[in-house]
XYZ file of C-alpha atoms in Angstrom:
539
model
C 23.690 -59.317 63.523
C 23.421 -55.902 61.945
C 19.627 -56.212 61.205
C 19.225 -57.729 64.678
C 20.696 -54.414 66.245
C 18.747 -52.147 63.564
C 15.504 -53.558 64.622
C 16.126 -53.088 68.648
C 15.996 -49.875 70.431
C 16.980 -51.588 73.483
C 20.177 -52.988 71.925
C 21.116 -49.405 70.405
C 20.728 -48.125 73.704
C 23.198 -50.588 75.153
C 25.419 -50.372 71.996
C 25.576 -46.636 72.716
C 26.218 -46.885 76.393
C 29.325 -49.525 75.517
C 30.785 -47.059 73.028
C 30.215 -44.168 75.576
C 32.210 -46.024 77.951
C 34.998 -46.952 75.516
C 35.050 -43.561 74.165
C 35.222 -41.858 77.783
C 38.103 -44.457 78.558
C 39.941 -43.711 75.225
C 39.608 -39.878 75.728
C 41.017 -40.316 79.355
C 43.610 -42.343 77.975
C 44.678 -40.164 75.286
C 44.387 -37.273 77.787
C 46.452 -38.740 80.216
C 49.120 -40.286 77.889
C 49.621 -37.223 75.612
C 48.926 -34.475 78.111
C 48.578 -35.192 81.764
C 51.630 -37.293 81.981
C 53.589 -35.151 79.792
C 52.836 -32.329 81.618
C 53.799 -33.865 85.098
C 57.017 -35.145 83.667
C 57.846 -31.860 82.225
C 57.019 -30.567 85.708
C 59.066 -33.091 87.295
C 62.186 -32.297 84.917
C 61.750 -28.821 85.706
C 62.015 -29.812 89.420
C 65.074 -31.987 88.444
C 66.769 -29.308 87.016
C 66.405 -27.036 90.248
C 67.826 -29.844 92.246
C 70.947 -29.802 89.923
C 71.131 -26.050 90.005
C 70.589 -26.536 93.779
C 73.427 -29.046 93.719
C 75.688 -26.479 91.541
C 74.930 -23.531 93.934
C 76.345 -25.910 96.831
C 79.253 -26.488 94.956
C 79.760 -22.733 94.200
C 79.299 -22.087 98.295
C 82.324 -24.314 99.055
C 84.240 -22.189 96.184
C 82.959 -18.962 98.065
C 84.370 -20.150 101.170
C 87.621 -21.165 100.100
C 87.621 -17.518 98.306
C 87.092 -15.687 101.612
C 89.734 -17.531 102.954
C 91.994 -16.483 100.333
C 90.431 -12.785 100.568
C 90.690 -12.505 104.175
C 94.462 -13.588 104.160
C 95.583 -12.412 100.984
C 94.601 -8.976 100.769
C 96.416 -7.890 103.909
C 99.228 -5.431 104.546
C 101.256 -7.699 106.856
C 101.251 -10.853 104.314
C 101.990 -8.577 101.192
C 104.947 -7.477 103.119
C 105.665 -11.246 103.900
C 105.374 -12.196 100.334
C 107.539 -9.071 99.371
C 110.377 -10.071 101.892
C 109.736 -13.931 101.617
C 109.754 -14.322 105.128
C 109.205 -18.144 105.352
C 109.298 -18.305 109.243
C 106.158 -16.144 109.385
C 104.306 -18.136 107.065
C 105.553 -21.380 108.695
C 104.287 -20.186 112.332
C 101.046 -18.661 111.169
C 99.659 -20.005 108.316
C 101.218 -23.602 108.110
C 99.473 -25.087 110.998
C 97.909 -28.796 109.823
C 95.417 -28.397 112.870
C 94.188 -25.418 111.098
C 93.719 -26.969 107.615
C 91.609 -29.812 109.266
C 89.183 -27.215 110.546
C 89.355 -25.393 107.139
C 88.751 -28.662 105.039
C 91.662 -27.908 102.931
C 94.465 -30.066 102.186
C 97.296 -27.493 101.192
C 98.087 -23.782 100.947
C 100.572 -22.510 98.542
C 102.272 -19.167 98.009
C 104.010 -17.876 95.036
C 105.834 -14.507 94.342
C 104.966 -11.951 91.351
C 106.827 -14.057 88.800
C 104.880 -16.880 89.621
C 107.927 -18.559 91.566
C 106.996 -20.879 94.457
C 107.811 -19.109 97.607
C 106.564 -21.858 100.194
C 103.954 -24.478 100.860
C 102.368 -26.886 102.970
C 100.234 -29.968 102.457
C 98.562 -32.943 104.181
C 97.140 -36.338 103.099
C 93.458 -37.477 103.881
C 94.799 -38.403 107.030
C 96.090 -34.874 107.990
C 99.835 -36.165 107.771
C 101.795 -33.705 106.255
C 103.183 -34.452 102.759
C 107.032 -33.630 101.701
C 105.486 -31.653 98.658
C 102.509 -30.707 97.164
C 101.002 -31.299 93.732
C 101.597 -27.610 92.891
C 105.119 -27.528 93.639
C 106.490 -27.959 90.308
C 104.097 -26.639 87.708
C 104.779 -26.258 84.231
C 104.140 -22.991 82.850
C 101.012 -23.659 80.867
C 99.311 -24.639 84.405
C 100.738 -21.777 86.204
C 99.173 -19.438 83.402
C 95.820 -21.075 84.253
C 96.103 -21.290 88.141
C 97.912 -18.352 89.338
C 97.498 -14.572 88.943
C 100.028 -12.449 86.564
C 101.089 -9.201 86.618
C 99.308 -8.664 83.098
C 96.177 -10.095 84.428
C 96.413 -7.667 87.338
C 96.920 -4.423 85.222
C 94.078 -5.767 82.808
C 91.966 -5.834 85.969
C 92.848 -2.522 87.248
C 95.271 -3.495 90.047
C 92.264 -4.513 91.814
C 91.589 -8.119 93.491
C 91.424 -11.278 91.159
C 90.623 -14.759 92.072
C 90.775 -17.851 90.039
C 88.953 -21.072 91.006
C 87.958 -24.507 89.474
C 88.605 -28.471 89.380
C 92.106 -29.628 88.221
C 93.411 -33.228 88.145
C 97.057 -33.393 89.362
C 98.917 -36.936 89.977
C 95.498 -38.812 89.116
C 94.005 -36.922 91.973
C 90.923 -34.374 91.504
C 91.810 -31.166 93.229
C 89.255 -28.267 94.172
C 91.534 -24.959 94.235
C 90.882 -21.183 94.581
C 93.821 -18.701 94.221
C 94.059 -15.034 94.763
C 96.109 -12.060 94.401
C 98.166 -10.764 97.153
C 97.669 -7.120 97.877
C 97.726 -4.474 100.200
C 94.606 -4.276 102.642
C 93.118 -1.453 100.573
C 92.576 -4.306 97.808
C 94.309 -1.990 95.176
C 97.983 -1.986 94.141
C 100.710 -3.987 92.747
C 100.815 -7.424 92.816
C 103.109 -9.371 95.342
C 102.268 -12.679 94.583
C 99.515 -15.435 94.741
C 97.877 -17.417 97.530
C 96.626 -20.993 96.484
C 94.549 -23.004 98.798
C 93.284 -26.506 97.720
C 91.769 -29.546 98.650
C 90.934 -33.064 97.010
C 87.862 -33.586 96.187
C 87.148 -36.663 98.361
C 84.465 -37.374 101.253
C 84.734 -34.419 103.333
C 83.483 -32.017 100.331
C 80.778 -34.595 99.480
C 79.910 -34.485 103.054
C 79.604 -30.669 102.787
C 77.583 -30.699 99.572
C 75.126 -33.157 101.261
C 75.044 -30.875 104.496
C 74.035 -27.848 101.969
C 71.554 -29.589 99.683
C 70.059 -32.096 102.623
C 70.386 -34.912 100.574
C 73.267 -37.843 99.978
C 75.923 -36.629 97.785
C 78.488 -38.844 96.326
C 81.253 -37.515 94.371
C 83.675 -39.399 91.756
C 86.323 -38.735 89.231
C 85.094 -38.853 85.553
C 87.977 -40.722 84.508
C 87.404 -43.729 86.434
C 83.522 -43.647 86.207
C 81.491 -46.101 84.195
C 81.024 -44.726 80.508
C 77.813 -46.706 80.291
C 76.145 -44.885 83.166
C 73.770 -42.032 81.824
C 75.371 -38.677 82.931
C 73.762 -35.189 82.893
C 76.286 -32.526 81.467
C 75.458 -29.418 83.674
C 76.768 -27.127 80.987
C 73.878 -28.510 79.024
C 71.472 -28.685 81.247
C 68.790 -26.060 79.935
C 68.627 -28.443 76.705
C 68.072 -31.756 78.539
C 64.075 -32.855 78.195
C 64.685 -36.071 80.458
C 66.728 -36.235 83.690
C 65.637 -39.010 85.406
C 66.605 -42.993 84.182
C 65.803 -46.351 85.372
C 68.687 -45.851 87.775
C 68.315 -45.059 91.378
C 70.553 -42.065 91.154
C 71.029 -38.731 89.346
C 74.323 -38.290 87.758
C 75.741 -34.927 86.945
C 78.965 -33.961 85.026
C 81.072 -30.828 85.796
C 84.089 -29.769 84.003
C 87.655 -28.594 84.864
C 89.318 -25.649 84.182
C 90.086 -27.006 80.601
C 86.556 -27.445 80.153
C 87.047 -31.327 80.095
C 84.950 -33.704 82.179
C 86.403 -34.062 85.699
C 83.853 -34.551 88.482
C 80.786 -36.807 88.783
C 78.306 -35.805 91.584
C 75.415 -38.036 91.996
C 72.529 -37.906 94.758
C 69.463 -40.311 95.045
C 66.738 -39.607 92.589
C 63.457 -38.059 94.436
C 60.383 -40.100 94.681
C 58.047 -39.604 91.727
C 55.078 -37.865 92.775
C 52.706 -39.383 90.063
C 51.965 -43.028 88.607
C 52.933 -42.556 85.287
C 51.085 -46.093 84.153
C 47.992 -45.861 81.484
C 45.785 -47.519 83.789
C 46.109 -46.148 87.348
C 43.786 -46.799 90.077
C 41.723 -43.658 90.045
C 40.770 -44.153 86.460
C 39.810 -47.924 87.093
C 37.664 -46.727 89.448
C 36.211 -43.811 87.482
C 35.424 -46.327 84.565
C 33.446 -48.766 87.070
C 31.670 -46.102 88.718
C 30.509 -45.038 84.988
C 29.724 -48.329 84.045
C 27.298 -48.686 87.094
C 25.898 -45.211 86.144
C 25.412 -46.173 82.419
C 23.680 -49.447 83.429
C 21.322 -47.534 86.012
C 20.614 -44.888 82.921
C 19.772 -47.842 80.740
C 17.439 -49.476 83.137
C 15.573 -46.155 83.611
C 15.269 -45.628 79.904
C 13.838 -49.084 79.144
C 11.280 -48.478 81.716
C 10.046 -44.857 80.640
C 11.004 -45.246 77.091
C 11.114 -48.579 75.313
C 8.287 -50.441 76.822
C 5.793 -47.385 76.114
C 7.447 -47.555 72.411
C 6.730 -51.187 72.071
C 3.286 -50.647 73.153
C 2.739 -48.032 70.621
C 4.328 -50.296 67.845
C 1.748 -53.134 68.799
C -1.046 -50.621 68.515
C -0.118 -49.318 65.283
C 0.558 -52.865 63.813
C -2.771 -54.197 64.865
C -4.521 -50.668 63.267
C -2.407 -52.086 60.205
C -3.304 -55.715 60.152
C -7.121 -55.117 61.166
C -7.605 -51.954 59.236
C -9.808 -50.664 62.190
C -8.830 -47.199 62.677
C -10.953 -46.609 65.546
C -8.433 -48.132 68.029
C -6.324 -46.172 70.455
C -3.021 -46.305 72.170
C -4.558 -45.871 75.806
C -1.104 -43.910 76.882
C -2.264 -41.369 79.343
C 0.922 -39.443 79.847
C 2.136 -35.662 79.224
C 5.464 -35.983 78.440
C 6.716 -36.328 74.596
C 5.738 -40.054 74.383
C 1.823 -38.890 75.629
C 2.008 -36.243 73.189
C 3.172 -39.112 70.403
C 0.544 -41.208 71.223
C -2.215 -38.751 71.127
C -0.854 -37.287 67.678
C -1.037 -41.169 66.826
C -4.512 -41.351 67.779
C -5.487 -38.087 65.683
C -3.797 -39.474 62.923
C -5.953 -42.579 62.856
C -9.145 -40.654 63.026
C -7.922 -38.498 60.204
C -7.042 -41.316 57.839
C -10.170 -41.969 56.191
C -10.471 -37.788 55.601
C -6.947 -37.786 54.128
C -7.132 -40.661 51.717
C -10.067 -38.836 50.245
C -8.478 -35.386 50.136
C -5.513 -37.380 48.530
C -7.696 -38.710 45.776
C -9.172 -35.044 45.429
C -5.681 -33.519 45.334
C -4.365 -36.211 42.595
C -7.383 -35.305 40.480
C -6.834 -31.518 40.500
C -3.012 -32.217 40.066
C -3.555 -34.303 36.866
C -6.086 -31.079 35.558
C -3.164 -28.724 36.093
C -0.510 -30.909 34.631
C -2.650 -31.460 31.542
C -3.508 -27.605 31.172
C -1.521 -24.911 29.770
C -1.384 -22.277 32.776
C -1.662 -18.987 30.332
C -4.598 -19.682 28.072
C -6.487 -22.446 30.161
C -6.753 -24.943 27.020
C -4.722 -28.199 26.998
C -1.044 -28.483 26.792
C 0.888 -30.521 24.283
C 1.504 -33.569 26.859
C -2.383 -33.630 27.328
C -3.239 -33.561 23.665
C -0.628 -36.371 23.070
C -2.129 -38.614 25.793
C -5.503 -38.351 23.930
C -4.104 -39.368 20.629
C -2.169 -42.224 21.896
C -5.944 -43.556 23.062
C -7.457 -43.291 19.947
C -9.270 -46.196 18.546
C -11.134 -47.064 15.126
C -14.140 -45.248 15.906
C -12.709 -41.907 15.949
C -11.803 -42.061 12.226
C -11.653 -39.909 10.502
C -9.419 -37.793 12.441
C -8.175 -34.269 11.238
C -5.336 -32.038 12.585
C -5.512 -28.154 12.273
C -2.219 -26.388 13.156
C -2.079 -22.574 13.941
C 0.899 -20.359 14.309
C 0.193 -16.420 14.994
C 1.749 -14.367 12.172
C 5.123 -12.290 13.027
C 4.156 -12.802 16.810
C 7.915 -11.984 17.727
C 7.502 -8.506 16.595
C 4.326 -8.319 17.977
C 6.013 -9.262 21.485
C 8.811 -6.635 20.899
C 6.148 -3.775 19.749
C 3.770 -4.172 22.376
C 5.581 -5.841 24.927
C 4.898 -9.622 26.678
C 1.883 -8.721 28.724
C -0.246 -7.986 25.595
C 1.226 -10.492 23.793
C -0.075 -13.090 26.575
C -3.152 -11.505 26.119
C -3.541 -11.592 22.437
C -2.661 -15.606 22.777
C -5.695 -15.662 25.382
C -8.117 -14.389 22.769
C -6.648 -16.818 20.218
C -7.291 -19.469 22.599
C -10.878 -18.523 23.245
C -11.701 -18.184 19.506
C -10.275 -21.437 18.959
C -12.695 -22.887 21.944
C -15.650 -20.944 20.376
C -15.262 -22.840 17.301
C -14.656 -26.058 18.555
C -17.822 -26.901 20.830
C -17.896 -30.668 20.571
C -16.782 -32.745 23.424
C -14.654 -34.569 21.936
C -12.665 -32.066 20.216
C -9.112 -31.106 21.448
C -7.769 -27.686 21.660
C -3.976 -27.326 22.739
C -1.345 -25.235 22.952
C 1.556 -26.867 20.984
C 4.249 -24.578 21.919
C 4.858 -20.598 22.094
C 2.463 -18.984 19.610
C 1.340 -22.456 17.676
C -2.115 -23.903 18.531
C -3.236 -27.442 17.441
C -6.817 -28.597 17.156
C -7.570 -32.361 16.899
C -10.983 -33.060 15.400
C -12.300 -36.850 15.829
C -14.859 -38.020 13.305
C -14.102 -34.988 10.979
C -13.289 -35.471 7.696
C -10.869 -33.387 5.698
C -13.349 -30.940 3.901
C -15.018 -30.005 7.351
C -11.718 -29.460 8.975
C -10.840 -27.380 6.015
C -14.008 -25.370 6.598
C -13.305 -25.018 10.111
C -10.011 -23.508 9.495
C -11.335 -20.965 7.156
C -13.498 -19.872 10.077
C -10.823 -19.858 12.704
C -8.535 -17.624 10.493
C -11.503 -15.203 9.751
C -12.276 -14.950 13.260
C -8.505 -14.297 14.387
C -8.429 -11.529 11.999
C -11.538 -10.516 12.957
C -10.698 -9.691 16.643
C -9.026 -6.591 15.041
C -5.998 -6.800 17.401
C -3.575 -4.050 16.121
C -0.387 -5.500 14.986
C 1.462 -2.257 13.023
C 4.499 -4.340 12.818
C 3.361 -7.378 10.697
C 4.063 -7.392 7.196
C 0.752 -8.299 5.717
C -1.895 -6.894 7.752
C -2.611 -4.275 10.523
C -4.233 -6.656 12.638
C -2.990 -9.813 14.435
C -3.459 -12.648 11.870
C -2.690 -16.537 11.746
C -1.730 -19.056 9.341
C -2.943 -22.345 9.480
C -2.155 -25.977 8.189
C -4.787 -28.965 8.031
C -4.128 -32.687 7.695
C -6.586 -35.657 7.856
C -6.269 -39.457 8.290
C -9.431 -41.569 7.130
C -8.145 -45.026 7.852
C -7.225 -46.176 11.411
C -4.739 -48.635 9.935
C -2.629 -45.611 8.149
C -3.002 -43.531 11.340
C 0.312 -42.311 12.758
C 0.543 -39.318 15.020
C 3.906 -38.504 13.921
C 2.728 -38.600 10.211
C -0.663 -36.698 11.115
C 1.645 -33.805 12.660
C 4.126 -33.863 10.126
C 1.771 -33.155 7.490
C -0.032 -30.391 9.247
C 3.209 -29.012 9.906
C 4.191 -29.083 6.146
C 1.145 -27.618 5.238
C 1.211 -24.983 7.928
C 5.035 -24.161 6.517
C 3.128 -23.758 2.794
C 0.867 -21.481 4.127
C 3.807 -18.999 5.474
C 5.360 -19.480 2.108
C 2.112 -18.477 0.298
C 2.015 -15.034 2.267
C 0.607 -16.055 5.745
C -2.767 -15.092 6.904
C -4.181 -18.347 4.820
C -5.295 -21.870 5.135
C -3.275 -24.903 3.249
C -4.818 -28.269 3.135
C -2.430 -31.156 2.983
C -3.031 -33.798 0.467
C -1.598 -36.124 -2.037
C -1.523 -32.805 -4.553
C -1.185 -30.610 -1.842
C -3.807 -28.401 -3.039
C -3.712 -24.975 -2.004
C -6.343 -22.852 -0.514
C -5.664 -19.306 0.069
C -7.640 -16.484 0.909
């Protein structure tokens, strides 16, 4: 399966397009799931929070209307005197009018003196019928402290107008109340008492909230509400990351004056303005259009690229099978494929020339790899190749191993450039004394040289070594730091093998190296011939 895909550009293109389509879909899904939808949900949450704040503003507006009612009546000289004189007839005549309560959308009004003692009150039920007593008739001191205005609170407030408002549950009924200080018309003075107006939190207040928010608002007491229904705590609204649930309404909880859950307001969940499903219609249409576009592109690429490439492949294969480099691709195009075809035609014409040049270059490379770059003579590798190919006809074979005396001192004194020049002179001297075609001269390493003499006996090799030593010293290359001569000299070791059966490259070189070592021990600038007795021949 993988071989089939690897051998077919057409399948590769198709596979690339499929991968592109899948990648496009995956990227779109990831962006939609982890960026677009969360952003839309976040915007939706902010919008829902604004709606809840709008609902709270509507509730505050109801409070403000009652507060204005209290202010317009409690901060008034005439009522101030009525409370101080406890004029009940005046209150009955001017304040305790049930029809007025209906228009004001309240269920009761109570007046207390400065000691928080009830003076008089009127309460009506939900059917606008007067009640024998209100929920505020017999308040314990703890509730009076939270509902009514005290003299100490007035002193703390600079004897200015003071209000209290909130929610409270009395006699198992949720009540919305506003109380205010009874003061002279100036709004500043000693406290005469407290005026308190209240309303059951029922359908009429929910209707007011609906009119203000332009949506359907329903109200319920928190203690009668289902504990399993998800509710948003208004006091923790800013910390909420999610507002909506699977329910059709959004439920918001408000606390009473004791900061305990008291009221649940709900309104219909606004319609979601976006589709939160992973595959929405626009994405499906985009994928289908992408698929059509990719198929069109695939067809165009097949005609413009794959078919011409198949033709080029067929031509190259025919040339390889027949070996006829005179064939041409016959593709007359000016684009990249046309230029490729032209290059293939040029390549066919140059194959023969390139093959010839390759053979020549290989010979040159072999020559360079077998030559010491400094002296121009053979290197150690080339010499070893010659020795490995020897036959019995080369016997006897002799080796002359030469080492320039105190060459490190020479380099230190005259510099490496002069040292390189001296080595070149030594190599030239060796070539001058070995003119036979089958003699091998090689730089063995550093200042060491080796001369391999085929069909040369030990005495002839020794004589040549003497001649070489004299010729090197005769170069008269100054060497002031030498310990044995004022000129450059060399120590030489000679070894020889007469029979092919006893021939060993390692043994032959070891003998020559041992002889060279003996020459250095004997004071250098001499020749030592290695034989069974290690006879010494020194100058």
